[in-house]
CSV table of C-alpha atoms in Angstrom, one decimal:
chain,number,residue,atom,x,y,z
A,1,MET,CA,-32.5,-11.8,-12.8
A,2,ASN,CA,-32.5,-15.6,-13.0
A,3,GLU,CA,-36.2,-15.6,-12.2
A,4,GLN,CA,-36.9,-12.8,-14.7
A,5,TYR,CA,-35.1,-14.5,-17.6
A,6,PRO,CA,-35.5,-18.3,-17.0
A,7,LEU,CA,-35.3,-19.3,-20.6
A,8,GLY,CA,-31.5,-19.0,-20.9
A,9,VAL,CA,-28.7,-17.8,-23.1
A,10,SER,CA,-26.3,-19.7,-25.3
A,11,VAL,CA,-22.8,-18.3,-25.6
A,12,LEU,CA,-21.0,-19.4,-28.7
A,13,VAL,CA,-17.2,-19.6,-28.5
A,14,ARG,CA,-15.3,-20.2,-31.7
A,15,SER,CA,-12.0,-21.8,-30.7
A,16,MET,CA,-8.7,-22.6,-32.3
A,17,ASN,CA,-7.5,-24.2,-29.0
A,18,ARG,CA,-5.5,-21.2,-28.0
A,19,ALA,CA,-4.3,-20.6,-24.4
A,20,CYS,CA,-6.6,-17.6,-24.1
A,21,LEU,CA,-9.7,-19.9,-24.2
A,22,ARG,CA,-9.2,-20.5,-20.5
A,23,ASP,CA,-9.7,-16.7,-19.8
A,24,ALA,CA,-12.9,-16.6,-21.9
A,25,LEU,CA,-14.4,-19.6,-20.1
A,26,GLU,CA,-13.6,-18.2,-16.7
A,27,ALA,CA,-15.2,-14.9,-17.6
A,28,LEU,CA,-18.3,-16.7,-18.7
A,29,ASP,CA,-18.4,-18.8,-15.5
A,30,ALA,CA,-18.3,-15.5,-13.4
A,31,GLN,CA,-21.6,-14.2,-15.0
A,32,THR,CA,-24.2,-13.0,-12.5
A,33,TYR,CA,-26.9,-14.4,-14.8
A,34,ARG,CA,-26.7,-18.2,-14.5
A,35,HIS,CA,-29.1,-19.6,-17.0
A,36,VAL,CA,-26.3,-20.0,-19.5
A,37,GLN,CA,-25.0,-22.8,-21.6
A,38,ILE,CA,-21.6,-22.5,-23.3
A,39,LEU,CA,-21.0,-24.0,-26.7
A,40,VAL,CA,-17.4,-24.2,-27.7
A,41,ILE,CA,-17.0,-24.7,-31.5
A,42,ASP,CA,-13.9,-26.7,-32.3
A,43,ALA,CA,-12.6,-24.9,-35.4
A,44,THR,CA,-9.3,-26.9,-35.3
A,45,GLY,CA,-10.9,-30.0,-36.8
A,46,GLY,CA,-10.4,-32.3,-33.8
A,47,GLU,CA,-7.5,-30.8,-31.8
A,48,LEU,CA,-9.8,-29.6,-29.0
A,49,GLN,CA,-10.6,-32.8,-27.1
A,50,ALA,CA,-11.2,-31.3,-23.6
A,51,LEU,CA,-11.7,-27.9,-22.1
A,52,PRO,CA,-8.7,-26.2,-20.4
A,53,VAL,CA,-10.6,-25.4,-17.3
A,54,GLU,CA,-13.6,-26.7,-15.4
A,55,VAL,CA,-16.7,-24.4,-15.2
A,56,SER,CA,-19.8,-24.6,-13.2
A,57,LEU,CA,-22.1,-23.7,-16.1
A,58,PRO,CA,-23.3,-26.3,-18.6
A,59,CYS,CA,-20.6,-26.4,-21.3
A,60,ARG,CA,-20.0,-28.7,-24.3
A,61,ILE,CA,-17.7,-28.9,-27.3
A,62,ILE,CA,-19.2,-28.8,-30.8
A,63,PRO,CA,-16.8,-31.0,-32.7
A,64,SER,CA,-15.8,-30.8,-36.4
A,65,ALA,CA,-14.0,-33.4,-38.4
A,66,THR,CA,-12.2,-30.7,-40.5
A,67,PRO,CA,-10.8,-27.2,-39.7
A,68,LEU,CA,-13.5,-24.5,-39.9
A,69,PRO,CA,-13.1,-20.9,-41.2
A,70,ARG,CA,-14.5,-18.2,-39.0
A,71,ALA,CA,-17.9,-17.9,-40.8
A,72,GLU,CA,-18.4,-21.7,-41.0
A,73,ALA,CA,-17.6,-22.0,-37.3
A,74,ALA,CA,-20.1,-19.3,-36.4
A,75,ASN,CA,-22.8,-21.1,-38.5
A,76,ALA,CA,-22.0,-24.3,-36.7
A,77,GLY,CA,-22.6,-22.6,-33.4
A,78,LEU,CA,-25.9,-21.1,-34.6
A,79,ASP,CA,-27.1,-24.5,-35.6
A,80,SER,CA,-26.5,-25.8,-32.1
A,81,VAL,CA,-28.4,-23.1,-30.2
A,82,THR,CA,-31.6,-24.3,-28.4
A,83,THR,CA,-32.2,-21.1,-26.2
A,84,PRO,CA,-34.1,-18.0,-27.2
A,85,TYR,CA,-31.0,-15.7,-26.8
A,86,ALA,CA,-27.4,-16.1,-28.0
A,87,LEU,CA,-24.1,-14.2,-27.9
A,88,PHE,CA,-20.8,-14.8,-29.6
A,89,LEU,CA,-17.6,-14.6,-27.6
A,90,ASP,CA,-14.3,-15.2,-29.4
A,91,GLU,CA,-11.7,-17.0,-27.3
A,92,ASP,CA,-9.4,-14.0,-27.3
A,93,ASP,CA,-12.0,-11.6,-25.8
A,94,LEU,CA,-13.6,-11.1,-22.3
A,95,VAL,CA,-16.9,-10.1,-20.8
A,96,ASP,CA,-17.6,-8.6,-17.4
A,97,PRO,CA,-19.6,-10.5,-14.8
A,98,ASN,CA,-22.7,-8.4,-15.4
A,99,HIS,CA,-22.5,-8.4,-19.2
A,100,LEU,CA,-25.4,-10.8,-20.0
A,101,GLU,CA,-27.6,-9.5,-17.2
A,102,ARG,CA,-27.3,-5.9,-18.6
A,103,LEU,CA,-28.2,-7.0,-22.1
A,104,LEU,CA,-31.1,-9.1,-21.1
A,105,ALA,CA,-32.5,-6.2,-19.1
A,106,ALA,CA,-32.2,-4.0,-22.2
A,107,LEU,CA,-34.2,-6.5,-24.2
A,108,ALA,CA,-36.8,-7.1,-21.5
A,109,THR,CA,-39.1,-4.1,-22.4
A,110,ASN,CA,-39.1,-4.2,-26.2
A,111,GLU,CA,-39.1,-6.5,-29.2
A,112,ALA,CA,-35.7,-5.3,-30.7
A,113,PRO,CA,-33.8,-8.1,-32.5
A,114,ALA,CA,-30.7,-7.4,-30.4
A,115,ALA,CA,-29.1,-5.3,-27.7
A,116,TYR,CA,-25.5,-4.1,-27.4
A,117,ALA,CA,-23.2,-2.8,-24.7
A,118,GLY,CA,-20.0,-0.7,-24.7
A,119,VAL,CA,-16.7,-2.5,-25.3
A,120,ARG,CA,-13.3,-1.3,-24.2
A,121,LEU,CA,-10.4,-1.7,-26.7
A,122,GLU,CA,-7.4,-3.0,-24.9
A,123,GLN,CA,-3.8,-3.3,-26.0
A,124,ALA,CA,-2.9,-5.8,-23.3
A,125,GLY,CA,-0.9,-9.0,-23.8
A,126,ASN,CA,-2.1,-12.5,-23.0
A,127,ASN,CA,-2.0,-12.0,-19.2
A,128,THR,CA,-4.0,-8.8,-18.5
A,129,GLU,CA,-3.4,-9.1,-14.8
A,130,THR,CA,0.4,-9.2,-14.9
A,131,SER,CA,1.3,-7.4,-18.1
A,132,THR,CA,3.1,-4.1,-17.6
A,133,GLU,CA,1.9,-2.8,-21.0
A,134,ASN,CA,-1.8,-2.8,-20.2
A,135,SER,CA,-3.6,0.3,-21.6
A,136,THR,CA,-7.1,1.1,-22.6
A,137,ASP,CA,-6.9,3.1,-25.8
A,138,ASP,CA,-10.6,3.7,-26.5
A,139,VAL,CA,-14.1,2.4,-26.0
A,140,MET,CA,-16.9,1.6,-28.5
A,141,ASP,CA,-20.1,2.8,-26.8
A,142,SER,CA,-22.0,5.0,-29.2
A,143,PRO,CA,-25.8,5.3,-29.4
A,144,TRP,CA,-27.6,3.6,-32.3
A,145,LEU,CA,-27.7,5.7,-35.4
A,146,GLU,CA,-29.9,4.6,-38.2
A,147,GLY,CA,-27.9,3.8,-41.3
A,148,GLU,CA,-24.5,3.9,-39.5
A,149,LEU,CA,-24.2,0.2,-39.7
A,150,LEU,CA,-24.2,0.5,-43.5
A,151,VAL,CA,-21.2,2.8,-43.4
A,152,ARG,CA,-19.0,1.1,-40.7
A,153,ASN,CA,-19.2,-1.6,-38.1
A,154,THR,CA,-19.5,-0.2,-34.6
A,155,LEU,CA,-20.3,-3.5,-32.9
A,156,PRO,CA,-17.7,-6.0,-31.7
A,157,ILE,CA,-19.1,-9.5,-32.0
A,158,HIS,CA,-19.3,-10.1,-28.2
A,159,ALA,CA,-21.0,-6.7,-27.6
A,160,VAL,CA,-24.3,-8.0,-29.0
A,161,LEU,CA,-26.9,-10.3,-27.4
A,162,PHE,CA,-29.5,-11.3,-30.1
A,163,ARG,CA,-32.8,-13.1,-30.3
A,164,MET,CA,-32.7,-16.4,-32.2
A,165,ALA,CA,-36.3,-15.6,-33.4
A,166,ALA,CA,-34.9,-12.6,-35.2
A,167,VAL,CA,-32.1,-14.7,-36.7
A,168,LYS,CA,-34.7,-17.2,-38.1
A,169,GLN,CA,-37.0,-14.5,-39.3
A,170,ALA,CA,-34.2,-12.8,-41.2
A,171,ASN,CA,-32.8,-16.2,-42.2
A,172,ALA,CA,-29.5,-14.7,-41.1
A,173,ARG,CA,-26.3,-16.7,-41.7
A,174,PHE,CA,-22.6,-15.9,-41.7
A,175,ASP,CA,-21.3,-15.3,-45.2
A,176,THR,CA,-18.7,-18.0,-45.9
A,177,GLN,CA,-17.2,-15.9,-48.7
A,178,LEU,CA,-15.9,-13.5,-46.0
A,179,THR,CA,-12.7,-14.2,-44.2
A,180,LEU,CA,-13.0,-10.9,-42.2
A,181,LEU,CA,-15.9,-8.7,-41.2
A,182,GLU,CA,-18.3,-11.7,-41.3
A,183,ASP,CA,-19.9,-10.4,-38.1
A,184,TRP,CA,-20.6,-7.0,-39.7
A,185,ASP,CA,-22.5,-8.7,-42.4
A,186,PHE,CA,-24.4,-10.7,-39.9
A,187,TRP,CA,-25.4,-7.6,-37.9
A,188,LEU,CA,-26.7,-6.0,-41.2
A,189,GLN,CA,-28.9,-9.0,-41.7
A,190,LEU,CA,-30.3,-8.8,-38.2
A,191,ALA,CA,-30.8,-5.0,-38.5
A,192,THR,CA,-33.4,-5.7,-41.2
A,193,GLN,CA,-35.6,-6.8,-38.3
A,194,GLY,CA,-35.3,-3.5,-36.4
A,195,ALA,CA,-33.0,-1.1,-34.6
A,196,PHE,CA,-30.7,-2.6,-31.9
A,197,ILE,CA,-31.1,-1.4,-28.3
A,198,HIS,CA,-28.1,0.4,-26.8
A,199,ALA,CA,-27.3,-0.5,-23.2
A,200,PRO,CA,-24.9,2.4,-22.3
A,201,GLY,CA,-21.8,1.5,-20.4
A,202,VAL,CA,-18.8,-0.7,-20.9
A,203,SER,CA,-19.1,-4.4,-19.9
A,204,ALA,CA,-16.8,-6.3,-22.3
A,205,THR,CA,-13.2,-6.2,-23.4
A,206,TYR,CA,-11.8,-6.5,-26.9
A,207,ARG,CA,-8.1,-7.6,-26.7
A,208,LEU,CA,-6.7,-6.1,-29.9
A,209,SER,CA,-3.3,-7.6,-29.6
A,210,LEU,CA,-4.8,-11.1,-29.6
A,211,GLY,CA,-7.5,-10.6,-32.1
A,212,GLU,CA,-7.7,-11.7,-35.8
A,213,SER,CA,-10.7,-9.7,-36.9
A,214,GLY,CA,-10.9,-6.3,-38.6
A,215,LEU,CA,-10.4,-4.4,-35.4
A,216,SER,CA,-7.2,-6.2,-34.6
A,217,ALA,CA,-4.0,-4.1,-34.6
A,218,GLU,CA,-2.3,-7.0,-36.5
A,219,ARG,CA,-4.9,-7.2,-39.3
A,220,SER,CA,-3.8,-7.1,-43.0
A,221,ALA,CA,-4.8,-3.7,-44.5
A,222,GLU,CA,-5.3,-5.3,-47.9
A,223,ARG,CA,-7.5,-8.2,-46.6
A,224,TYR,CA,-9.5,-5.7,-44.5
A,225,GLU,CA,-10.1,-3.4,-47.4
A,226,HIS,CA,-11.1,-6.3,-49.6
A,227,ALA,CA,-13.6,-7.6,-47.0
A,228,ARG,CA,-15.0,-4.1,-46.5
A,229,ASP,CA,-15.5,-3.6,-50.3
A,230,THR,CA,-17.3,-7.0,-50.4
A,231,VAL,CA,-19.8,-5.9,-47.7
A,232,TYR,CA,-20.3,-2.5,-49.4
A,233,ARG,CA,-21.1,-4.2,-52.8
A,234,LYS,CA,-23.5,-6.5,-51.1
A,235,TRP,CA,-25.5,-4.0,-49.1
A,236,LEU,CA,-25.3,-0.5,-50.6
A,237,PRO,CA,-27.2,-1.3,-53.8
A,238,SER,CA,-30.3,-2.1,-51.7
A,239,ALA,CA,-29.8,0.6,-49.1
A,240,ASP,CA,-32.3,3.4,-48.5
A,241,LEU,CA,-30.5,6.4,-50.0
A,242,ASN,CA,-32.3,8.9,-47.8
A,243,VAL,CA,-31.4,7.0,-44.6
A,244,LEU,CA,-27.9,6.6,-45.9
A,245,SER,CA,-27.6,10.3,-46.8
A,246,GLN,CA,-28.9,11.4,-43.4
A,247,CYS,CA,-26.5,9.0,-41.7
A,248,ILE,CA,-23.5,10.2,-43.7
A,249,GLY,CA,-24.5,13.8,-43.0
A,250,LYS,CA,-24.6,13.1,-39.2
A,251,LEU,CA,-21.4,11.3,-39.3
A,252,ASN,CA,-19.8,14.1,-41.2
A,253,ASP,CA,-21.1,16.6,-38.6
A,254,LEU,CA,-19.7,14.4,-35.9
A,255,SER,CA,-16.4,14.3,-37.8
A,256,GLU,CA,-16.3,18.1,-38.1
A,257,GLN,CA,-17.1,18.4,-34.5
A,258,GLN,CA,-14.3,16.0,-33.6
A,259,ARG,CA,-11.9,18.0,-35.8
A,260,TRP,CA,-13.0,21.2,-34.1
A,261,ASP,CA,-12.6,19.6,-30.7
A,262,ILE,CA,-9.2,18.4,-31.7
A,263,SER,CA,-8.2,21.9,-32.9
A,264,GLN,CA,-9.4,23.3,-29.6
A,265,LEU,CA,-7.6,20.6,-27.7
A,266,ARG,CA,-4.4,21.4,-29.6
A,267,GLN,CA,-4.7,25.0,-28.6
A,268,ASP,CA,-5.3,24.1,-25.0
A,269,VAL,CA,-2.3,21.8,-25.2
A,270,ALA,CA,-0.2,24.6,-26.6
A,271,ALA,CA,-1.4,27.0,-23.9
A,272,LEU,CA,-0.7,24.3,-21.3
A,273,HIS,CA,2.7,23.8,-22.8
A,274,SER,CA,3.5,27.5,-22.6
A,275,GLU,CA,2.3,27.6,-19.0
A,276,SER,CA,4.2,24.5,-18.1
A,277,ARG,CA,7.4,26.1,-19.5
A,278,THR,CA,6.8,29.1,-17.2
A,279,VAL,CA,6.0,26.9,-14.3
A,280,TYR,CA,9.1,24.9,-15.1
A,281,ALA,CA,11.3,28.0,-15.1
A,282,GLU,CA,9.9,29.0,-11.7
A,283,TYR,CA,10.3,25.5,-10.4
A,284,LYS,CA,13.9,25.4,-11.6
A,285,GLN,CA,14.6,28.7,-9.8
A,286,ASP,CA,13.0,27.4,-6.7
A,287,VAL,CA,15.0,24.2,-7.0
A,288,GLU,CA,18.3,26.2,-7.3
A,289,GLN,CA,17.3,28.3,-4.2
A,290,TYR,CA,16.4,25.1,-2.4
A,291,GLN,CA,19.8,23.6,-3.3
A,292,GLU,CA,21.6,26.7,-1.9
A,293,ASP,CA,19.5,26.6,1.3
A,294,ALA,CA,20.2,22.9,1.5
A,295,ALA,CA,24.0,23.5,1.2
A,296,ALA,CA,23.9,26.2,3.9
A,297,LEU,CA,21.9,23.9,6.1
A,298,ASN,CA,24.2,21.0,5.5
A,299,SER,CA,27.1,23.3,6.5
A,300,GLN,CA,25.3,24.2,9.7
A,301,ILE,CA,24.5,20.6,10.4
A,302,LYS,CA,28.2,19.7,10.1
A,303,SER,CA,29.1,22.5,12.5
A,304,LEU,CA,26.5,21.4,14.9
A,305,GLU,CA,27.7,17.8,14.6
A,306,ALA,CA,31.3,18.8,15.3
A,307,TYR,CA,30.1,20.9,18.3
A,308,ASN,CA,28.0,17.9,19.4
A,309,LEU,CA,31.1,15.7,19.3
A,310,THR,CA,33.0,18.3,21.5
A,311,LEU,CA,30.1,18.3,23.9
A,312,GLU,CA,30.0,14.6,24.0
A,313,GLU,CA,33.7,14.4,24.7
A,314,HIS,CA,33.4,17.1,27.5
A,315,ASN,CA,30.4,15.1,28.9
A,316,ARG,CA,32.5,12.0,29.0
A,317,THR,CA,35.2,13.8,30.9
A,318,LEU,CA,32.7,15.2,33.3
A,319,GLU,CA,31.2,11.8,33.7
A,320,GLU,CA,34.6,10.3,34.5
A,321,GLN,CA,35.3,13.1,37.0
A,322,ARG,CA,31.9,12.6,38.6
A,323,SER,CA,32.6,8.9,38.9
A,324,ALA,CA,35.9,9.6,40.5
A,325,LEU,CA,34.4,12.1,42.9
A,326,GLU,CA,31.6,9.6,43.8
A,327,ALA,CA,34.3,7.0,44.5
A,328,ASN,CA,36.3,9.4,46.6
A,329,TYR,CA,33.1,10.5,48.4
A,330,SER,CA,32.3,6.9,49.2
A,331,SER,CA,35.8,6.4,50.5
A,332,LEU,CA,35.6,9.5,52.7
A,333,GLU,CA,32.2,8.5,53.9
A,334,ALA,CA,33.5,5.1,54.9
A,335,ASN,CA,36.5,6.7,56.7
A,336,TYR,CA,34.2,9.2,58.4
A,337,SER,CA,32.0,6.3,59.6
A,338,THR,CA,35.1,4.5,60.9
A,339,LEU,CA,36.3,7.6,62.7
A,340,GLU,CA,32.9,8.3,64.1
A,341,ASN,CA,32.8,4.8,65.5
A,342,ARG,CA,36.2,5.2,67.1
A,343,TYR,CA,35.2,8.6,68.5
A,344,ASN,CA,32.1,7.2,70.0
A,345,THR,CA,34.2,4.3,71.5
A,346,LEU,CA,36.8,6.7,72.9
A,347,GLU,CA,34.1,9.0,74.2
A,348,SER,CA,32.5,6.1,76.0
A,349,HIS,CA,36.0,5.2,77.5
A,350,PHE,CA,36.6,8.8,78.5
A,351,THR,CA,33.2,9.0,80.2
A,352,ALA,CA,33.9,5.8,82.1
A,353,LEU,CA,37.3,7.0,83.1
A,354,GLU,CA,35.9,10.4,84.2
A,355,ARG,CA,33.3,8.7,86.3
A,356,SER,CA,36.1,6.4,87.8
A,357,PHE,CA,38.3,9.5,88.4
A,358,GLN,CA,35.5,11.4,90.1
A,359,ALA,CA,34.7,8.3,92.2
A,360,LEU,CA,38.3,8.1,93.1
A,361,LEU,CA,38.5,11.8,94.1
A,362,ASN,CA,35.5,11.4,96.3
A,363,SER,CA,36.7,8.1,97.9
A,364,ARG,CA,37.8,7.8,101.5
A,365,SER,CA,41.3,6.7,100.6
A,366,MET,CA,41.9,9.9,98.7
A,367,ARG,CA,40.9,11.9,101.7
A,368,LEU,CA,43.1,9.8,104.0
A,369,THR,CA,46.1,10.0,101.7
A,370,ALA,CA,45.8,13.8,101.1
A,371,PRO,CA,48.6,14.6,103.7
A,372,LEU,CA,50.9,12.0,102.3
A,373,ARG,CA,50.5,13.2,98.8
A,374,TRP,CA,51.2,16.7,99.9
A,375,LEU,CA,54.3,15.5,101.7
A,376,MET,CA,55.5,13.5,98.7
A,377,SER,CA,55.1,16.6,96.4
A,378,ARG,CA,57.2,18.5,98.8
A,379,LEU,CA,59.9,15.9,98.9
A,380,ARG,CA,60.1,15.9,95.2
A,381,GLN,CA,60.9,19.6,95.1
A,382,PRO,CA,64.7,20.6,95.2
A,383,THR,CA,66.2,22.1,98.4
A,384,PRO,CA,66.6,25.8,97.9
A,385,ASP,CA,69.2,28.1,99.6
A,386,ALA,CA,68.3,29.2,103.0
A,387,ALA,CA,68.0,32.8,101.9
A,388,LEU,CA,65.8,31.8,99.1
A,389,THR,CA,63.9,29.3,101.0
A,390,PRO,CA,60.4,30.6,101.3
A,391,ALA,CA,58.5,30.5,104.4
A,392,ALA,CA,57.2,27.1,105.2
A,393,PRO,CA,53.7,26.8,104.2
A,394,ALA,CA,51.2,26.5,106.8
A,395,ALA,CA,50.6,23.1,108.1
A,396,PRO,CA,48.0,21.2,106.1
A,397,PRO,CA,44.7,21.4,107.5
A,398,PRO,CA,43.7,18.5,109.7
A,399,ALA,CA,41.7,15.9,108.0
A,400,LYS,CA,38.1,16.4,108.5
A,401,GLY,CA,36.2,14.0,110.5
A,402,ARG,CA,37.0,12.3,113.7
A,403,GLN,CA,40.6,11.1,113.9
A,404,LYS,CA,41.8,8.3,116.1
A,405,ALA,CA,45.1,8.3,117.9
A,406,PRO,CA,47.7,6.2,116.0
A,407,VAL,CA,48.4,3.0,117.6
A,408,GLY,CA,51.4,1.9,115.5
A,409,PRO,CA,52.8,2.1,112.1
A,410,ILE,CA,50.3,3.0,109.3
A,411,ALA,CA,50.3,1.1,106.1
A,412,ILE,CA,49.8,3.6,103.2
A,413,ILE,CA,48.0,2.2,100.2
A,414,VAL,CA,48.4,4.3,97.1
A,415,PRO,CA,45.9,3.4,94.4
A,416,VAL,CA,47.5,2.9,91.0
């Protein structure tokens, strides 16, 4: 777009050095179209010595030695324009980043004196980003209707990008006799050069709560009516009655259509209200049933919680018992291991003794001492009566093997 429109746009900002000037300058500095110069008209009479924010676009202050009313400040801005296009932006309003680009595109293919875009009407406070009362009540974005501008102003001042050639050809100036609606009168002068081009879609914001013009929510009704009557007396006598009649007829038709739409809307609202009452009754019944179910469920939950506590207590008891049994089992296992070791030791001793005993039984000394042991066992027995004395046992069998004749006393060695 910068290559397509290299000649540039002047944006005229009438300022009373209010805090909202910063917002307006920042909105202009964010434009996608960059061949822009900003002219800030100091309407305070010298209070605005410097801009409240730095911008990357060319920007300068148009000074004034005395305070300027709205119309005079606008004329001072017009006198400072050196570019083929211009747009007014009051310091209390905003434009979207693509606002200038859209309007230049609308003027690119025709010779219309001006192009305008849709504007949102906003009730926000000074800080639109943080205010909790932000609300967009309406938009002004209607197609151009010939003669409508004679009946009412549908163009906020920053909605319109106009050609300076058309301004010079119409010798258009802001009427200094008007303290309100001076922009409406200016558009009527430009409209003598041809119809304005409508660029459908909203790309600017009119902050009603900050404004001081006829659209402002804080306007004086008496001042507004006086300014409107002044514009009517100035323009209606020279108006084309046929055009004006056709326009009023179309506006009346639109008004009737709006009344019909409102009537239908009210009927729809009534039907929705009735339906909502039925839905509400059903919803209330469902809520009551839900509350009953919730109460029963809560009761079950409490019972389950109590049972869970009992199970937890029982589990703790079982855990303690298990721990005790594990400790007892460990003790028994240790005792078993000890006894098993002792058993193995005794079994080893017994095996050794058994081997020694068998060796002893099979030894030569045991064979030699067999008669002696028999004799000793006999001597240990008590002497019975003769009648009861049993027959003497047969003599012990002679020791096996070859025996030698005794040669003297024999020393008997009894193993212990």
